Tab-separated table of C-alpha atoms in Angstrom:
chain	number	residue	atom	x	y	z
A	7	MET	CA	55.781	-43.064	-66.701
A	8	GLU	CA	55.530	-39.293	-66.560
A	9	TYR	CA	52.451	-37.207	-65.924
A	10	THR	CA	51.214	-33.650	-65.731
A	11	VAL	CA	48.308	-32.375	-63.695
A	12	THR	CA	45.690	-29.869	-64.793
A	13	GLN	CA	43.093	-28.554	-62.345
A	14	ILE	CA	39.997	-28.099	-64.491
A	15	THR	CA	37.880	-26.716	-61.633
A	16	PRO	CA	38.417	-26.491	-57.857
A	17	VAL	CA	36.735	-29.918	-57.607
A	18	LYS	CA	37.916	-31.625	-60.821
A	19	THR	CA	41.422	-32.606	-61.881
A	20	GLN	CA	42.762	-34.081	-65.104
A	21	VAL	CA	45.973	-36.104	-65.265
A	22	ASN	CA	47.819	-36.525	-68.576
A	23	VAL	CA	50.059	-39.608	-68.634
A	24	ASN	CA	52.888	-40.498	-71.009
A	25	VAL	CA	54.074	-44.115	-71.056
A	26	PRO	CA	57.366	-44.947	-72.818
A	27	ALA	CA	57.503	-47.921	-75.179
A	28	GLU	CA	59.708	-49.858	-72.746
A	29	GLU	CA	57.078	-49.690	-69.989
A	30	ALA	CA	54.339	-50.614	-72.465
A	31	ASN	CA	56.311	-53.668	-73.587
A	32	ALA	CA	56.892	-54.730	-69.975
A	33	ALA	CA	53.155	-54.563	-69.239
A	34	LEU	CA	52.349	-56.603	-72.349
A	35	ALA	CA	55.029	-59.172	-71.477
A	36	THR	CA	53.547	-59.580	-67.993
A	37	ALA	CA	50.105	-60.207	-69.484
A	38	VAL	CA	51.564	-62.706	-71.983
A	39	ALA	CA	53.282	-64.597	-69.161
A	40	LEU	CA	50.025	-64.754	-67.221
A	41	TYR	CA	48.111	-66.100	-70.224
A	42	ARG	CA	50.909	-68.542	-70.961
A	43	SER	CA	50.785	-69.994	-67.452
A	44	LYS	CA	47.052	-70.644	-67.747
A	45	ALA	CA	46.622	-71.473	-71.437
A	46	ASP	CA	45.503	-75.014	-72.299
A	47	ILE	CA	46.301	-75.548	-75.994
A	48	LYS	CA	46.282	-78.924	-77.681
A	49	GLY	CA	49.786	-80.207	-78.435
A	50	PHE	CA	51.472	-78.276	-75.653
A	51	ARG	CA	51.910	-78.902	-71.971
A	52	LYS	CA	50.370	-76.291	-69.690
A	53	GLY	CA	52.798	-73.412	-69.216
A	54	LYS	CA	54.957	-74.515	-72.168
A	55	VAL	CA	53.062	-72.820	-74.996
A	56	PRO	CA	55.406	-70.547	-77.016
A	57	ALA	CA	54.964	-66.869	-76.199
A	58	SER	CA	54.603	-66.024	-79.892
A	59	LEU	CA	51.602	-68.364	-80.172
A	60	ILE	CA	50.016	-66.870	-77.047
A	61	GLU	CA	50.510	-63.357	-78.438
A	62	SER	CA	48.920	-64.190	-81.795
A	63	ARG	CA	45.999	-66.177	-80.412
A	64	PHE	CA	45.076	-63.809	-77.528
A	65	LYS	CA	46.369	-60.531	-78.965
A	66	LYS	CA	43.242	-58.460	-78.261
A	67	GLU	CA	42.632	-59.892	-74.777
A	68	ILE	CA	46.283	-59.434	-73.781
A	69	ALA	CA	46.347	-55.812	-74.939
A	70	THR	CA	43.107	-55.010	-73.094
A	71	GLU	CA	44.179	-56.681	-69.850
A	72	ALA	CA	47.678	-55.204	-69.924
A	73	THR	CA	46.262	-51.713	-70.535
A	74	THR	CA	43.773	-52.001	-67.676
A	75	ASP	CA	46.374	-53.317	-65.231
A	76	LEU	CA	48.941	-50.655	-66.139
A	77	ILE	CA	46.444	-47.793	-65.911
A	78	ASN	CA	45.271	-49.027	-62.500
A	79	VAL	CA	48.883	-49.037	-61.274
A	80	HIS	CA	49.348	-45.511	-62.593
A	81	ILE	CA	46.132	-44.226	-61.001
A	82	ASN	CA	47.069	-45.629	-57.593
A	83	GLN	CA	50.541	-44.112	-57.859
A	84	VAL	CA	49.278	-40.700	-58.977
A	85	MET	CA	46.550	-40.558	-56.327
A	86	GLY	CA	49.068	-41.386	-53.622
A	87	GLU	CA	51.438	-38.674	-54.810
A	88	LEU	CA	48.699	-36.056	-55.206
A	89	GLY	CA	47.103	-36.946	-51.855
A	90	LYS	CA	43.604	-36.756	-53.303
A	91	SER	CA	40.653	-39.131	-52.909
A	92	PRO	CA	38.284	-39.441	-55.883
A	93	MET	CA	34.685	-38.543	-55.060
A	94	SER	CA	33.401	-39.716	-58.420
A	95	ARG	CA	34.124	-42.442	-60.921
A	96	ILE	CA	37.490	-42.026	-62.629
A	97	ASP	CA	37.003	-41.314	-66.326
A	98	VAL	CA	39.805	-42.763	-68.463
A	99	GLY	CA	40.335	-42.139	-72.149
A	100	ASP	CA	39.779	-45.061	-74.559
A	101	VAL	CA	43.310	-46.326	-75.245
A	102	THR	CA	45.074	-49.666	-75.795
A	103	LEU	CA	48.731	-50.654	-75.459
A	104	ALA	CA	50.641	-51.698	-78.581
A	105	LYS	CA	54.035	-53.398	-78.724
A	106	ASP	CA	57.057	-51.096	-79.173
A	107	GLU	CA	54.830	-48.012	-79.075
A	108	PRO	CA	54.577	-45.317	-76.421
A	109	LEU	CA	51.137	-44.558	-74.987
A	110	ALA	CA	49.549	-41.253	-74.033
A	111	TYR	CA	46.259	-41.082	-72.153
A	112	SER	CA	44.438	-38.981	-69.615
A	113	PHE	CA	42.039	-39.534	-66.760
A	114	SER	CA	39.924	-37.140	-64.727
A	115	PHE	CA	38.094	-37.284	-61.409
A	116	GLU	CA	36.197	-35.131	-58.960
A	117	HIS	CA	37.487	-34.514	-55.456
A	118	ALA	CA	36.979	-32.351	-52.403
A	119	PRO	CA	38.011	-28.704	-52.783
A	120	ASP	CA	40.874	-27.184	-50.850
A	121	PHE	CA	39.710	-24.933	-48.011
A	122	ASP	CA	40.856	-23.698	-44.612
A	123	LEU	CA	39.197	-25.410	-41.685
A	124	PRO	CA	37.586	-23.117	-39.100
A	125	ASP	CA	38.422	-23.458	-35.419
A	126	TYR	CA	36.130	-26.337	-34.441
A	127	LYS	CA	37.335	-27.054	-30.899
A	128	GLY	CA	35.923	-25.495	-27.748
A	129	LYS	CA	32.756	-24.171	-29.390
A	130	ALA	CA	29.867	-23.293	-27.042
A	131	ILE	CA	26.578	-25.121	-27.612
A	132	GLU	CA	23.384	-25.706	-25.629
A	133	GLN	CA	21.773	-29.122	-25.210
A	134	GLU	CA	18.295	-29.568	-23.780
A	135	GLU	CA	17.931	-31.600	-20.616
A	136	VAL	CA	15.838	-34.750	-20.591
A	137	VAL	CA	12.455	-34.683	-18.863
A	138	VAL	CA	10.357	-37.854	-18.758
A	139	SER	CA	6.894	-37.623	-17.205
A	140	PRO	CA	4.770	-40.489	-15.829
A	141	ALA	CA	2.345	-39.817	-18.703
A	142	ASP	CA	5.104	-40.606	-21.178
A	143	ILE	CA	5.687	-43.964	-19.549
A	144	ASP	CA	1.944	-44.651	-19.387
A	145	THR	CA	1.749	-44.139	-23.160
A	146	VAL	CA	4.411	-46.777	-23.739
A	147	VAL	CA	2.736	-49.170	-21.286
A	148	GLU	CA	-0.527	-48.794	-23.227
A	149	ARG	CA	1.333	-49.662	-26.417
A	150	VAL	CA	2.702	-52.770	-24.697
A	151	ARG	CA	-0.840	-53.726	-23.630
A	152	ARG	CA	-2.057	-53.367	-27.205
A	153	ASN	CA	0.762	-55.527	-28.560
A	154	LEU	CA	-0.053	-58.248	-26.006
A	155	ALA	CA	-3.812	-57.996	-26.410
A	156	GLU	CA	-5.747	-61.198	-27.053
A	157	VAL	CA	-7.823	-61.130	-30.214
A	158	LYS	CA	-11.136	-63.004	-29.911
A	159	PRO	CA	-14.280	-63.264	-32.060
A	160	ILE	CA	-16.990	-60.992	-30.655
A	161	PRO	CA	-19.646	-62.822	-28.635
A	162	ASP	CA	-22.640	-60.969	-30.170
A	163	ASP	CA	-23.807	-60.006	-33.650
A	164	ARG	CA	-22.888	-56.314	-33.527
A	165	GLN	CA	-21.310	-54.627	-36.512
A	166	ALA	CA	-17.603	-53.891	-36.661
A	167	VAL	CA	-16.146	-50.704	-35.175
A	168	ASP	CA	-12.752	-49.030	-35.191
A	169	GLY	CA	-10.201	-51.167	-33.355
A	170	ASP	CA	-11.807	-54.449	-34.403
A	171	VAL	CA	-9.902	-56.968	-36.504
A	172	VAL	CA	-11.982	-58.268	-39.406
A	173	SER	CA	-11.494	-61.033	-41.958
A	174	VAL	CA	-13.084	-60.262	-45.324
A	175	SER	CA	-13.201	-61.406	-48.917
A	176	PHE	CA	-13.939	-58.794	-51.556
A	177	GLU	CA	-14.072	-58.121	-55.278
A	178	ALA	CA	-14.658	-54.966	-57.330
A	179	PHE	CA	-16.970	-54.807	-60.335
A	180	GLU	CA	-17.419	-52.269	-63.128
A	181	ASN	CA	-20.545	-52.470	-65.297
A	182	GLY	CA	-21.177	-55.902	-63.834
A	183	GLU	CA	-17.740	-57.237	-64.816
A	184	PRO	CA	-15.009	-58.044	-62.266
A	185	LEU	CA	-12.022	-55.708	-62.262
A	186	PRO	CA	-8.703	-57.582	-62.635
A	187	GLY	CA	-6.461	-57.349	-59.575
A	188	VAL	CA	-9.078	-55.969	-57.170
A	189	ARG	CA	-9.967	-59.153	-55.353
A	190	ALA	CA	-8.851	-60.930	-52.163
A	191	GLU	CA	-9.841	-63.898	-50.013
A	192	ASN	CA	-9.740	-63.907	-46.207
A	193	PHE	CA	-8.060	-60.518	-46.071
A	194	GLU	CA	-7.449	-59.429	-42.454
A	195	LEU	CA	-7.219	-55.806	-41.365
A	196	THR	CA	-7.660	-53.652	-38.273
A	197	LEU	CA	-10.316	-50.995	-38.743
A	198	GLY	CA	-9.538	-47.386	-37.973
A	199	GLU	CA	-5.789	-47.619	-38.569
A	200	GLY	CA	-5.733	-46.515	-42.205
A	201	GLN	CA	-4.921	-49.980	-43.525
A	202	ALA	CA	-7.651	-49.656	-46.192
A	203	LEU	CA	-9.457	-46.840	-47.985
A	204	PRO	CA	-12.000	-45.028	-45.753
A	205	GLU	CA	-14.910	-45.850	-48.098
A	206	PHE	CA	-13.995	-49.545	-47.969
A	207	GLU	CA	-13.838	-49.553	-44.160
A	208	ALA	CA	-17.158	-47.679	-43.987
A	209	LEU	CA	-18.758	-50.398	-46.132
A	210	VAL	CA	-17.298	-53.165	-43.936
A	211	LYS	CA	-18.797	-51.526	-40.833
A	212	THR	CA	-22.312	-51.902	-42.287
A	213	ILE	CA	-22.061	-55.685	-42.654
A	214	PRO	CA	-22.735	-58.142	-39.783
A	215	ALA	CA	-20.331	-61.038	-39.285
A	216	GLY	CA	-21.143	-63.968	-41.580
A	217	SER	CA	-22.982	-61.737	-44.048
A	218	GLU	CA	-22.317	-60.084	-47.374
A	219	GLY	CA	-22.809	-56.549	-48.591
A	220	GLN	CA	-22.006	-54.261	-51.464
A	221	GLY	CA	-21.757	-50.592	-52.278
A	222	ASP	CA	-20.269	-48.096	-54.691
A	223	MET	CA	-16.930	-46.559	-53.836
A	224	THR	CA	-14.586	-44.228	-55.675
A	225	PHE	CA	-10.836	-44.635	-55.659
A	226	PRO	CA	-8.890	-41.439	-54.822
A	227	ALA	CA	-7.626	-39.403	-57.754
A	228	ASP	CA	-4.076	-39.891	-56.432
A	229	PHE	CA	-4.415	-43.673	-55.971
A	230	ILE	CA	-1.118	-45.452	-56.645
A	231	ASN	CA	-2.739	-47.686	-59.304
A	232	THR	CA	-3.352	-45.054	-61.972
A	233	GLU	CA	-5.758	-47.366	-63.826
A	234	LEU	CA	-8.068	-47.257	-60.784
A	235	ALA	CA	-7.455	-43.634	-59.763
A	236	GLY	CA	-10.734	-41.691	-59.738
A	237	LYS	CA	-12.741	-44.713	-60.856
A	238	THR	CA	-16.067	-45.628	-59.212
A	239	VAL	CA	-16.687	-49.363	-58.737
A	240	ASN	CA	-19.219	-51.630	-57.095
A	241	MET	CA	-17.438	-53.386	-54.211
A	242	LYS	CA	-18.829	-56.711	-52.990
A	243	VAL	CA	-17.678	-57.769	-49.534
A	244	ALA	CA	-18.142	-60.916	-47.464
A	245	LEU	CA	-17.361	-60.365	-43.783
A	246	HIS	CA	-16.323	-63.703	-42.283
A	247	VAL	CA	-15.512	-62.815	-38.698
A	248	ILE	CA	-15.172	-59.805	-36.383
A	249	LYS	CA	-12.594	-59.970	-33.618
A	250	GLU	CA	-11.994	-57.566	-30.753
A	251	ARG	CA	-8.818	-56.893	-28.822
A	252	ILE	CA	-8.987	-57.821	-25.140
A	253	LEU	CA	-6.382	-55.660	-23.397
A	254	PRO	CA	-4.601	-57.329	-20.471
A	255	PRO	CA	-4.635	-55.581	-17.084
A	256	VAL	CA	-1.649	-53.450	-16.106
A	257	ASP	CA	-0.047	-55.707	-13.509
A	258	ASP	CA	2.999	-57.832	-12.778
A	259	GLU	CA	1.788	-60.532	-15.182
A	260	LEU	CA	1.839	-58.000	-18.035
A	261	ALA	CA	5.429	-57.131	-17.157
A	262	LYS	CA	6.460	-60.792	-17.254
A	263	LYS	CA	4.855	-61.307	-20.668
A	264	ALA	CA	6.298	-58.068	-22.063
A	265	GLY	CA	9.932	-58.876	-21.394
A	266	ASN	CA	10.298	-61.295	-18.533
A	267	PHE	CA	10.431	-58.431	-16.031
A	268	GLU	CA	10.174	-59.332	-12.358
A	269	ASN	CA	7.205	-57.032	-11.810
A	270	LEU	CA	5.404	-53.956	-13.171
A	271	GLU	CA	7.678	-51.496	-11.391
A	272	THR	CA	10.763	-53.125	-12.905
A	273	MET	CA	9.205	-52.819	-16.363
A	274	ARG	CA	8.385	-49.138	-15.832
A	275	GLN	CA	11.966	-48.523	-14.691
A	276	ALA	CA	13.295	-50.215	-17.831
A	277	ILE	CA	10.940	-48.166	-20.025
A	278	THR	CA	12.039	-44.984	-18.255
A	279	GLN	CA	15.712	-45.791	-18.867
A	280	SER	CA	15.087	-46.585	-22.529
A	281	TYR	CA	12.912	-43.497	-22.991
A	282	THR	CA	15.479	-41.293	-21.283
A	283	LYS	CA	18.261	-42.674	-23.486
A	284	SER	CA	16.143	-42.103	-26.596
A	285	ARG	CA	15.508	-38.471	-25.685
A	286	GLU	CA	19.113	-37.922	-24.643
A	287	ASP	CA	20.269	-39.157	-28.057
A	288	LEU	CA	17.751	-36.919	-29.837
A	289	HIS	CA	18.697	-33.810	-27.855
A	290	ARG	CA	22.376	-34.521	-28.413
A	291	SER	CA	21.768	-35.025	-32.145
A	292	ALA	CA	19.879	-31.729	-32.383
A	293	ALA	CA	22.626	-29.847	-30.544
A	294	GLN	CA	25.309	-31.524	-32.624
A	295	LYS	CA	23.569	-30.486	-35.849
A	296	LYS	CA	23.231	-26.913	-34.614
A	297	LEU	CA	26.950	-26.892	-33.812
A	298	LEU	CA	27.857	-28.233	-37.260
A	299	ASP	CA	25.511	-25.777	-38.980
A	300	GLY	CA	27.298	-22.945	-37.229
A	301	LEU	CA	30.696	-24.187	-38.371
A	302	LEU	CA	29.510	-24.743	-41.942
A	303	ALA	CA	28.112	-21.214	-42.043
A	304	GLU	CA	31.720	-19.999	-41.799
A	305	LEU	CA	32.662	-21.908	-44.967
A	306	ASP	CA	32.022	-21.368	-48.655
A	307	PHE	CA	33.451	-23.877	-51.101
A	308	PRO	CA	32.318	-25.507	-54.370
A	309	LEU	CA	30.848	-29.014	-54.322
A	310	PRO	CA	31.650	-31.979	-56.591
A	311	PRO	CA	28.567	-32.260	-58.877
A	312	SER	CA	28.674	-36.074	-58.933
A	313	MET	CA	28.418	-36.235	-55.113
A	314	VAL	CA	25.369	-33.974	-55.156
A	315	ASP	CA	23.837	-36.097	-57.929
A	316	GLN	CA	24.422	-39.300	-55.951
A	317	HIS	CA	22.703	-37.892	-52.863
A	318	LEU	CA	19.831	-36.555	-54.970
A	319	ALA	CA	19.293	-39.931	-56.626
A	320	GLN	CA	19.153	-41.673	-53.233
A	321	MET	CA	16.812	-39.044	-51.790
A	322	LEU	CA	14.456	-39.320	-54.775
A	323	GLU	CA	14.416	-43.118	-54.527
A	324	ASP	CA	13.605	-42.952	-50.806
A	325	TYR	CA	10.858	-40.390	-51.436
A	326	VAL	CA	9.191	-42.487	-54.144
A	327	ASN	CA	9.369	-45.581	-51.924
A	328	GLN	CA	7.713	-43.685	-49.061
A	329	LEU	CA	4.908	-42.575	-51.360
A	330	GLU	CA	4.332	-46.127	-52.575
A	331	ARG	CA	4.206	-47.481	-49.021
A	332	ARG	CA	1.383	-44.997	-48.373
A	333	GLY	CA	-0.429	-46.085	-51.527
A	334	LYS	CA	0.485	-42.890	-53.386
A	335	SER	CA	2.282	-42.086	-56.622
A	336	VAL	CA	4.464	-39.172	-57.724
A	337	ASP	CA	1.606	-37.928	-59.933
A	338	SER	CA	-0.597	-37.668	-56.829
A	339	THR	CA	1.673	-34.907	-55.460
A	340	GLY	CA	0.890	-32.675	-58.420
A	341	LYS	CA	4.614	-32.402	-59.124
A	342	THR	CA	7.042	-33.994	-61.541
A	343	LEU	CA	10.247	-35.727	-60.507
A	344	ALA	CA	12.086	-32.722	-61.943
A	345	ASP	CA	10.122	-30.405	-59.607
A	346	ILE	CA	10.882	-32.599	-56.607
A	347	LYS	CA	14.547	-32.782	-57.574
A	348	VAL	CA	14.782	-28.982	-57.576
A	349	GLU	CA	13.205	-28.857	-54.103
A	350	MET	CA	15.595	-31.506	-52.767
A	351	THR	CA	18.778	-30.030	-54.227
A	352	PRO	CA	19.524	-27.643	-51.319
A	353	ARG	CA	19.280	-30.532	-48.840
A	354	ALA	CA	21.548	-32.716	-50.990
A	355	GLU	CA	24.085	-29.890	-51.184
A	356	GLU	CA	23.949	-29.486	-47.409
A	357	LEU	CA	24.676	-33.195	-46.916
A	358	VAL	CA	27.644	-33.099	-49.318
A	359	ARG	CA	29.043	-29.939	-47.724
A	360	THR	CA	28.799	-31.541	-44.287
A	361	GLN	CA	30.486	-34.738	-45.467
A	362	ILE	CA	33.387	-32.857	-47.073
A	363	PHE	CA	33.895	-30.748	-43.935
A	364	LEU	CA	33.811	-33.747	-41.591
A	365	SER	CA	36.163	-35.707	-43.863
A	366	ALA	CA	38.660	-32.843	-43.632
A	367	VAL	CA	38.358	-32.834	-39.830
A	368	ALA	CA	38.868	-36.619	-39.748
A	369	ALA	CA	42.010	-36.285	-41.867
A	370	LYS	CA	43.432	-33.505	-39.697
A	371	GLU	CA	42.754	-35.414	-36.467
A	372	GLU	CA	44.031	-38.649	-38.040
A	373	LEU	CA	40.796	-40.482	-37.307
A	374	SER	CA	40.301	-43.899	-38.881
A	375	VAL	CA	37.755	-46.684	-39.230
A	376	GLY	CA	38.898	-50.212	-38.472
A	377	PRO	CA	37.608	-53.584	-39.723
A	378	GLN	CA	35.741	-54.214	-36.452
A	379	GLU	CA	33.829	-50.940	-36.847
A	380	MET	CA	32.926	-51.860	-40.422
A	381	ASP	CA	31.696	-55.262	-39.230
A	382	ALA	CA	29.662	-53.621	-36.456
A	383	PHE	CA	27.953	-51.425	-39.071
A	384	PHE	CA	26.873	-54.458	-41.092
A	385	TYR	CA	25.662	-56.309	-37.991
A	386	ARG	CA	23.484	-53.306	-37.095
A	387	LEU	CA	22.209	-53.082	-40.665
A	388	SER	CA	21.477	-56.810	-40.650
A	389	THR	CA	19.435	-56.437	-37.463
A	390	GLN	CA	17.485	-53.497	-38.875
A	391	THR	CA	16.712	-55.085	-42.251
A	392	GLY	CA	16.462	-58.755	-41.250
A	393	GLN	CA	18.960	-59.691	-43.982
A	394	ASP	CA	21.915	-62.041	-43.666
A	395	VAL	CA	24.997	-60.063	-42.613
A	396	ILE	CA	27.355	-61.949	-44.951
A	397	LEU	CA	25.102	-61.381	-47.972
A	398	LEU	CA	24.730	-57.715	-47.055
A	399	LYS	CA	28.465	-57.209	-46.864
A	400	ARG	CA	29.002	-59.058	-50.139
A	401	TYR	CA	26.413	-56.829	-51.842
A	402	TYR	CA	28.252	-53.706	-50.695
A	403	GLU	CA	31.576	-55.149	-51.836
A	404	ASP	CA	30.255	-56.214	-55.251
A	405	ASN	CA	28.704	-52.788	-55.844
A	406	ASN	CA	31.761	-50.789	-54.720
A	407	LEU	CA	29.901	-49.313	-51.739
A	408	MET	CA	32.447	-50.113	-49.023
A	409	VAL	CA	34.219	-46.757	-49.409
A	410	MET	CA	30.874	-45.003	-48.962
A	411	VAL	CA	30.293	-46.905	-45.702
A	412	ARG	CA	33.779	-46.113	-44.446
A	413	ASP	CA	33.380	-42.416	-45.288
A	414	LYS	CA	30.047	-42.281	-43.445
A	415	LEU	CA	31.508	-43.896	-40.318
A	416	LEU	CA	34.499	-41.564	-40.531
A	417	ALA	CA	32.215	-38.533	-40.796
A	418	ASP	CA	30.259	-39.756	-37.754
A	419	LYS	CA	33.518	-40.070	-35.837
A	420	ALA	CA	34.545	-36.538	-36.802
A	421	ALA	CA	31.150	-35.156	-35.713
A	422	ASP	CA	31.478	-36.953	-32.361
A	423	PHE	CA	35.026	-35.617	-31.975
A	424	ILE	CA	33.879	-32.028	-32.527
A	425	TYR	CA	31.040	-32.425	-30.035
A	426	ALA	CA	33.254	-34.122	-27.449
A	427	ASN	CA	35.550	-31.069	-27.612
A	428	ALA	CA	32.712	-28.532	-27.402
A	429	GLU	CA	31.632	-26.598	-24.306
A	430	VAL	CA	28.159	-28.053	-23.794
A	431	THR	CA	25.677	-26.310	-21.483
A	432	LYS	CA	22.502	-28.128	-20.415
A	433	VAL	CA	19.306	-26.030	-20.664
A	434	PRO	CA	15.646	-26.802	-19.803
A	435	GLN	CA	13.640	-28.741	-22.345
A	436	THR	CA	11.596	-26.340	-24.499
A	437	GLU	CA	8.936	-28.695	-25.845
A	438	THR	CA	7.799	-32.283	-25.642
A	439	PRO	CA	9.460	-34.407	-28.364
A	440	THR	CA	7.113	-36.268	-30.697
A	441	TYR	CA	8.708	-39.675	-30.494
A	442	GLY	CA	8.806	-42.726	-28.315
A	443	VAL	CA	10.817	-45.852	-27.771
A	444	ARG	CA	10.610	-49.308	-29.172
A	445	ASP	CA	8.314	-51.689	-27.347
């Protein structure tokens, strides 16, 4: 096999391959031998079928399989010799091997551009110090109290208020006829937390427990169900029960229930440690990003279009999912997907540029990702998503996503390497972060 290389763009290369007839025949013979060893044809013992019969009966399948196998061998060989890693699917011309005939084909792929790395060691960067106030810890303790609150039916006949948990059945009507899909039995929600439309919650608050009520309400114009968006309906509601949350006192017993802590002080110490770690990670992440942004500002190189497209597709999917979880649709934003894509493109390009830079750093520093680190990633993902770790890993393998995972972990390692070799100066915290810790 001989090949020539043509660089179409700084991020796309085409390889033209010429295969002599002898190599083509060898590939076909290998495929014939494989089929012969497995073929089960009446009148012949397994593995003893004449090669000529195998060739005539499975001619098309043999040619296809032999072509695929040979091209894969060539691609691996060429990639190793060129020292390039494809960042897109490899496009191969439509060709098939034929006996005693040479074969010419080409394949193309996108890859990272060549560029000179800036000096990334010993860079000066500031990281904010961590400050945790007693009020911060009190906020988390209150969240713990709420999670451990006892929910009991109210002892009197008052109407529901924000914070109460209600159980309702409801159905919507239009012109006296029930609307399909807008009906539920024994639906439970907490008032005042945005779990239902404001007009619906306002109606519920007018009904005593054990009673029924009705009222007109209009669905928002940007409601996710476009058939209901902007429509006014008559909503009939039966309120079965009103429950209130009884918050436990802040004492040692609360600490024991929250996490088997010895006492309240031990729990507050644990919360402080967790909160401090959370803020430390956030401050470090912010400083690390600022450091990387500074390094990337020194670079200017073209990006593989397919990588940008892949990031854009994932970002758009995440955005649409977020809208749907909030009961919204893309139409409700007043923009089209094309508009949103244009807005997201700079961010997608930034992510690709960062990944290419960090991959180059990882290669220069000879960083690697081992099997144990890959397994640790899937165990973390399993914990976060609640999915079986083996099924998760199989999904990534079946969908050719393992390289993507490895590249992400490698980029993280390169970012950590750069930060570990930076001159970090701690500075006072400038503002209170808007985040907390897990309960």
